[in-house]
Amino acid sequence: MQVAPIVTVDDKPVPVAEVETPLLNITLPADNIFGAPAGTTGQSVAHGWVTLLQPLTLGAHTIVGKGTVASGTFTTKIVVQGQ
C-alpha cells in the first residue's frame, strides 16, 4: 500500500489522489531516456499522486509537498498575476 504525500497551499491541506494508468504498449522514439534504438517496443505503466487546485487568488502562494522519508519534501513559491 502506498502512503499519500501531504500537500499544503499557504499552510492549508489540499486533497491528494493516487492515479495509475493501465498497462500500455509503447514504441520508443529516437533519443529516448533508455538509450534503446528508435522503434523499440515494450510495456509501461505510470503511477503518481495529483492534486487539483481551485484557482488561486492574486498574489504570492507557497506550495509544500511532504512525502515518505525516501522522497523528501519540496517547496514551490508562485505568484499569481492578473491579466
mmCIF file of C-alpha atoms in Angstrom:
data_model
loop_
_atom_site.group_PDB
_atom_site.id
_atom_site.type_symbol
_atom_site.label_atom_id
_atom_site.label_comp_id
_atom_site.label_asym_id
_atom_site.label_seq_id
_atom_site.Cartn_x
_atom_site.Cartn_y
_atom_site.Cartn_z
ATOM 1 C CA MET A 1 0.000 0.000 0.000
ATOM 2 C CA GLN A 2 1.294 3.436 -0.954
ATOM 3 C CA VAL A 3 1.290 6.285 1.559
ATOM 4 C CA ALA A 4 -0.079 9.516 0.123
ATOM 5 C CA PRO A 5 2.079 12.614 0.311
ATOM 6 C CA ILE A 6 0.800 15.617 2.235
ATOM 7 C CA VAL A 7 0.357 18.785 0.177
ATOM 8 C CA THR A 8 -0.434 22.234 1.529
ATOM 9 C CA VAL A 9 -1.082 25.555 -0.162
ATOM 10 C CA ASP A 10 -0.435 28.524 2.098
ATOM 11 C CA ASP A 11 -0.343 26.150 5.105
ATOM 12 C CA LYS A 12 -3.798 24.697 4.297
ATOM 13 C CA PRO A 13 -4.008 20.982 3.413
ATOM 14 C CA VAL A 14 -5.356 20.062 -0.029
ATOM 15 C CA PRO A 15 -6.672 16.642 -1.104
ATOM 16 C CA VAL A 16 -4.301 14.311 -2.949
ATOM 17 C CA ALA A 17 -5.423 11.456 -5.223
ATOM 18 C CA GLU A 18 -3.479 8.413 -6.362
ATOM 19 C CA VAL A 19 -3.520 7.797 -10.121
ATOM 20 C CA GLU A 20 -2.279 4.909 -12.231
ATOM 21 C CA THR A 21 -2.518 4.037 -15.902
ATOM 22 C CA PRO A 22 -3.377 0.584 -17.164
ATOM 23 C CA LEU A 23 -0.591 -1.451 -18.771
ATOM 24 C CA LEU A 24 0.301 0.350 -22.009
ATOM 25 C CA ASN A 25 2.065 -0.882 -25.135
ATOM 26 C CA ILE A 26 4.720 1.656 -26.112
ATOM 27 C CA THR A 27 7.095 2.314 -29.011
ATOM 28 C CA LEU A 28 10.179 4.298 -28.063
ATOM 29 C CA PRO A 29 11.227 7.320 -30.131
ATOM 30 C CA ALA A 30 14.775 8.154 -31.164
ATOM 31 C CA ASP A 31 16.926 9.671 -28.397
ATOM 32 C CA ASN A 32 14.834 8.063 -25.636
ATOM 33 C CA ILE A 33 15.825 8.037 -21.951
ATOM 34 C CA PHE A 34 16.691 4.321 -22.048
ATOM 35 C CA GLY A 35 19.229 4.653 -24.861
ATOM 36 C CA ALA A 36 17.322 1.986 -26.810
ATOM 37 C CA PRO A 37 17.046 2.116 -30.596
ATOM 38 C CA ALA A 38 14.115 4.056 -32.077
ATOM 39 C CA GLY A 39 11.147 1.760 -32.664
ATOM 40 C CA THR A 40 11.893 -0.498 -29.680
ATOM 41 C CA THR A 41 8.593 -1.765 -28.274
ATOM 42 C CA GLY A 42 7.671 -2.641 -24.731
ATOM 43 C CA GLN A 43 5.125 -2.153 -21.984
ATOM 44 C CA SER A 44 4.836 0.583 -19.395
ATOM 45 C CA VAL A 45 2.667 1.764 -16.541
ATOM 46 C CA ALA A 46 2.633 5.122 -14.761
ATOM 47 C CA HIS A 47 1.819 5.801 -11.107
ATOM 48 C CA GLY A 48 1.710 9.040 -9.205
ATOM 49 C CA TRP A 49 -0.097 11.482 -6.970
ATOM 50 C CA VAL A 50 -2.069 14.522 -8.118
ATOM 51 C CA THR A 51 -3.893 17.426 -6.531
ATOM 52 C CA LEU A 52 -6.287 19.676 -8.410
ATOM 53 C CA LEU A 53 -6.344 23.213 -7.078
ATOM 54 C CA GLN A 54 -9.117 25.743 -7.332
ATOM 55 C CA PRO A 55 -7.977 28.999 -8.964
ATOM 56 C CA LEU A 56 -5.688 30.805 -6.540
ATOM 57 C CA THR A 57 -6.162 34.426 -5.547
ATOM 58 C CA LEU A 58 -3.790 37.065 -6.884
ATOM 59 C CA GLY A 59 -0.504 37.303 -5.026
ATOM 60 C CA ALA A 60 2.186 35.023 -3.608
ATOM 61 C CA HIS A 61 1.476 31.410 -2.620
ATOM 62 C CA THR A 62 3.592 28.637 -1.132
ATOM 63 C CA ILE A 63 3.016 25.003 -2.093
ATOM 64 C CA VAL A 64 4.660 22.357 0.094
ATOM 65 C CA GLY A 65 4.691 18.620 -0.520
ATOM 66 C CA LYS A 66 5.872 16.130 2.087
ATOM 67 C CA GLY A 67 6.334 12.527 1.058
ATOM 68 C CA THR A 68 7.835 9.497 2.677
ATOM 69 C CA VAL A 69 11.329 9.650 4.133
ATOM 70 C CA ALA A 70 12.723 8.421 0.802
ATOM 71 C CA SER A 71 11.050 11.107 -1.332
ATOM 72 C CA GLY A 72 11.641 14.071 0.968
ATOM 73 C CA THR A 73 9.954 17.467 0.871
ATOM 74 C CA PHE A 74 9.589 20.141 -1.793
ATOM 75 C CA THR A 75 8.556 23.776 -1.546
ATOM 76 C CA THR A 76 7.454 25.872 -4.504
ATOM 77 C CA LYS A 77 6.660 29.575 -4.343
ATOM 78 C CA ILE A 78 4.471 31.050 -7.064
ATOM 79 C CA VAL A 79 2.955 34.449 -7.793
ATOM 80 C CA VAL A 80 -0.470 34.670 -9.411
ATOM 81 C CA GLN A 81 -0.854 37.817 -11.502
ATOM 82 C CA GLY A 82 -3.888 39.373 -13.181
ATOM 83 C CA GLN A 83 -4.175 39.765 -16.922
#
